Coordinates of C-alpha atoms and ligand atoms in Angstrom, one line a residue:
M38 CA -8.0 11.1 -12.7
I39 CA -7.6 9.8 -9.2
T40 CA -10.6 10.3 -6.9
H41 CA -9.8 8.0 -4.0
H42 CA -6.9 9.2 -1.8
L43 CA -5.0 8.4 1.3
S44 CA -6.4 9.6 4.7
D45 CA -4.6 12.2 6.8
K46 CA -4.0 9.5 9.4
L47 CA -2.2 7.3 6.9
L48 CA -0.1 10.1 5.4
M49 CA 0.9 11.2 8.9
A50 CA 1.9 7.7 10.0
Y51 CA 3.8 7.3 6.7
S52 CA 5.6 10.6 7.3
A53 CA 6.5 9.5 10.8
G54 CA 7.7 6.1 9.6
S55 CA 5.4 4.1 11.8
L56 CA 3.6 1.9 9.2
P57 CA 4.4 -1.7 8.5
E58 CA 6.4 -2.3 5.4
A59 CA 3.5 -3.6 3.3
F60 CA 1.4 -0.4 4.1
N61 CA 4.4 1.8 3.4
L62 CA 4.6 0.2 0.0
A63 CA 1.0 0.9 -0.8
V64 CA 1.2 4.5 0.4
A65 CA 4.5 5.2 -1.5
T66 CA 3.1 3.7 -4.7
H67 CA -0.1 5.8 -4.4
I68 CA 2.1 8.8 -3.8
A69 CA 4.1 8.0 -6.9
L70 CA 0.9 8.2 -9.0
C71 CA -0.9 11.0 -7.2
D72 CA 0.3 14.7 -7.2
E73 CA -2.3 15.7 -4.6
C74 CA -1.2 13.2 -1.9
R75 CA 2.5 13.9 -2.8
A76 CA 1.8 17.6 -1.9
R77 CA -0.1 16.7 1.2
L78 CA 2.8 14.4 2.3
A79 CA 5.2 17.3 1.9
S80 CA 3.3 19.4 4.3
F81 CA 3.1 16.5 6.9
D82 CA 6.9 16.1 6.4
A83 CA 7.4 19.8 7.1
I84 CA 5.2 19.7 10.2
G85 CA 7.2 16.6 11.5
G86 CA 10.5 18.4 10.8
A87 CA 9.4 21.6 12.6
M88 CA 8.3 19.5 15.6
L89 CA 11.6 17.8 15.7
E90 CA 13.4 21.1 15.7
Q91 CA 11.3 22.4 18.6
T92 CA 12.2 19.4 20.7
Q93 CA 15.9 20.1 20.3
P94 CA 17.3 21.7 23.5
T95 CA 18.2 25.3 22.7
S96 CA 19.8 26.4 25.9
V97 CA 22.2 23.5 26.5
V98 CA 25.8 24.4 25.9
L99 CA 27.4 21.4 24.3
Q100 CA 30.6 20.2 25.8
D101 CA 33.8 20.4 23.8
G102 CA 33.6 17.7 21.1
A103 CA 30.0 16.8 21.8
L104 CA 28.7 18.5 18.7
A105 CA 31.4 17.0 16.5
A106 CA 30.7 13.6 18.0
T107 CA 26.9 14.0 17.4
L108 CA 27.6 15.1 13.8
A109 CA 29.9 12.1 13.2
R110 CA 27.2 9.8 14.6
I111 CA 24.6 11.3 12.2
K112 CA 27.0 10.9 9.3
A113 CA 27.8 7.3 10.2
A114 CA 24.1 6.3 10.5
P115 CA 22.9 4.2 7.6
A116 CA 20.9 6.3 5.2
I117 CA 17.2 5.5 5.5
A118 CA 15.9 4.1 2.2
K119 CA 13.4 6.7 1.2
P120 CA 11.2 5.4 -1.5
V121 CA 11.6 7.2 -4.9
H122 CA 8.4 8.8 -5.9
E123 CA 9.2 8.8 -9.6
P124 CA 6.7 7.1 -11.9
R125 CA 8.5 4.8 -14.3
G126 CA 8.5 6.0 -17.9
E127 CA 6.9 3.1 -19.6
G128 CA 5.5 0.2 -17.6
I129 CA 2.4 -0.1 -15.4
L130 CA 4.2 -0.3 -12.1
P131 CA 5.7 2.8 -10.6
E132 CA 8.5 2.7 -7.9
P133 CA 8.8 1.5 -5.3
L134 CA 6.4 -1.2 -6.4
A135 CA 8.4 -2.2 -9.5
S136 CA 11.4 -2.9 -7.3
Y137 CA 9.4 -5.2 -5.0
V138 CA 8.0 -7.1 -8.1
G139 CA 11.4 -7.1 -9.7
G140 CA 10.3 -5.4 -12.9
D141 CA 6.9 -4.7 -14.5
I142 CA 3.8 -6.8 -14.5
D143 CA 5.3 -9.3 -17.0
Q144 CA 7.7 -10.3 -14.3
I145 CA 5.0 -11.3 -11.8
E146 CA 4.7 -15.1 -11.0
W147 CA 1.0 -15.4 -10.6
R148 CA -0.7 -18.2 -8.7
G149 CA -4.4 -19.1 -9.2
V150 CA -6.5 -18.6 -6.1
G151 CA -9.8 -19.7 -7.7
G152 CA -12.4 -18.3 -10.1
G153 CA -9.7 -17.0 -12.4
V154 CA -8.3 -14.6 -9.8
R155 CA -4.5 -14.8 -9.4
Q156 CA -2.2 -13.5 -6.8
A157 CA 1.5 -13.0 -6.1
I158 CA 2.7 -12.3 -2.5
L159 CA 5.5 -9.8 -2.2
Q160 CA 8.4 -10.0 0.2
T161 CA 7.7 -7.6 3.2
S162 CA 8.0 -7.9 6.9
K163 CA 5.4 -10.3 8.4
I164 CA 3.4 -7.7 10.3
A165 CA 1.3 -7.1 7.2
T166 CA 0.9 -8.9 3.8
A167 CA 1.3 -7.3 0.4
R168 CA 0.0 -9.1 -2.6
M169 CA -0.5 -8.3 -6.3
L170 CA -4.0 -9.3 -7.4
Y171 CA -5.1 -10.1 -10.9
I172 CA -8.8 -10.1 -11.5
P173 CA -9.9 -10.9 -15.0
A174 CA -12.3 -8.5 -16.6
G175 CA -15.9 -9.1 -15.4
V176 CA -14.8 -11.4 -12.6
A177 CA -15.7 -10.9 -8.9
V178 CA -13.6 -11.5 -5.8
P179 CA -15.5 -13.5 -3.2
D180 CA -17.7 -11.4 -0.9
H181 CA -15.8 -10.7 2.3
G182 CA -15.4 -8.6 5.4
H183 CA -12.2 -7.5 7.2
N184 CA -10.5 -8.3 10.5
G185 CA -8.2 -5.4 10.2
M186 CA -7.2 -2.8 7.5
E187 CA -7.1 -3.5 3.8
M188 CA -5.7 -1.1 1.3
T189 CA -6.3 -1.8 -2.4
L190 CA -4.4 0.3 -5.0
V191 CA -5.5 -0.1 -8.7
L192 CA -2.6 -0.3 -11.2
Q193 CA -4.6 -1.4 -14.3
G194 CA -8.3 -1.6 -15.2
V195 CA -11.2 -0.7 -12.9
F196 CA -13.0 -2.5 -10.1
A197 CA -16.2 -1.5 -8.4
D198 CA -17.8 -2.6 -5.1
E199 CA -20.8 -1.5 -3.0
T200 CA -19.1 1.8 -2.1
A201 CA -17.5 3.1 -5.4
R202 CA -15.6 2.6 -8.6
F203 CA -11.8 2.5 -8.5
G204 CA -9.5 3.1 -11.5
R205 CA -5.7 3.4 -11.9
G206 CA -4.1 5.2 -8.9
D207 CA -7.3 5.0 -6.8
I208 CA -6.8 3.5 -3.4
E209 CA -9.6 1.9 -1.3
I210 CA -9.2 1.7 2.4
A211 CA -11.4 -0.9 4.0
D212 CA -11.7 -1.9 7.7
E213 CA -13.9 -4.0 10.0
D214 CA -16.9 -1.9 9.2
L215 CA -16.9 -2.7 5.5
D216 CA -18.2 -5.9 3.7
H217 CA -17.7 -5.8 0.0
Q218 CA -17.4 -7.7 -3.2
P219 CA -15.0 -6.1 -5.7
V220 CA -15.8 -6.8 -9.3
A221 CA -13.5 -6.1 -12.2
E222 CA -15.2 -4.1 -14.9
P223 CA -15.6 -5.7 -18.3
G224 CA -13.1 -4.6 -21.0
E225 CA -9.7 -4.8 -19.2
D226 CA -8.3 -7.2 -16.6
C227 CA -7.8 -5.5 -13.3
I228 CA -4.4 -5.5 -11.5
C229 CA -4.1 -4.2 -7.9
L230 CA -1.7 -4.1 -5.0
A231 CA -3.6 -5.2 -1.9
V232 CA -2.2 -5.0 1.6
T233 CA -3.8 -6.4 4.7
D234 CA -2.8 -6.7 8.4
A235 CA -5.3 -9.4 9.3
P236 CA -7.1 -12.3 7.5
L237 CA -10.2 -11.5 5.5
K238 CA -13.6 -12.8 6.6
F239 CA -15.1 -14.9 3.9
R240 CA -18.8 -15.9 4.0
A241 CA -18.6 -18.8 1.6
F242 CA -17.2 -22.1 2.7
L243 CA -14.8 -22.7 -0.2
P244 CA -12.7 -19.5 0.1
R245 CA -12.7 -20.0 3.9
L246 CA -11.2 -23.5 3.4
A247 CA -8.5 -22.2 1.0
Q248 CA -7.6 -19.1 3.1
P249 CA -4.7 -20.6 5.2
F250 CA -3.0 -21.8 2.0
L251 CA -3.4 -18.5 0.2
R252 CA -2.4 -16.4 3.2
I253 CA -5.5 -14.1 2.5
Ligands
ZN450 ZN1 -3.9 10.7 -3.6
ZN451 ZN1 -11.7 -6.2 1.0

């Protein structure tokens, strides 16, 4: 049961194709798990399509061959890779996340970041960073603030912070106004996809020291 969803703003930006790759990945993966946001996206896509149609000139008579040339250009244009919103049958990771990871969670090459927390940075454009996070059951991520936007999508387990509780499929959207300390609930290790477009603000000295090496 997903209770934390994408904002209209994010769905609109995703529909318009204006998000950095890492954010696209988080949005598409949430949509793969969430019927509600998939339906909301469909209506934003429809609105976008209608707006495009309205901006087409209607009274211009195309010169001979112009229409054919335009159609040929459209046909020749490379197909835009639309993420597949199909959850995978078995594993924990739906598409398109599974493709970025190169399989399911057993394919992830984790690196320790301290306190038992592990990460794996995914290959995306440099404008924003996407990482898989592994938080052992009962373990807390260091208390931090944000210099930009952070989206955290839960794939396995549950984490809670000062604002709420997040389980599989839930997405937390944090910005400059939020300081929090996510803690994985006891019982099951928590695995998340976290994307950020700016470094986090750590209060404690040690995480601050390690930050440049971990690209957090
Ligand atoms: Zn949703
Ligand atoms: Zn955060």
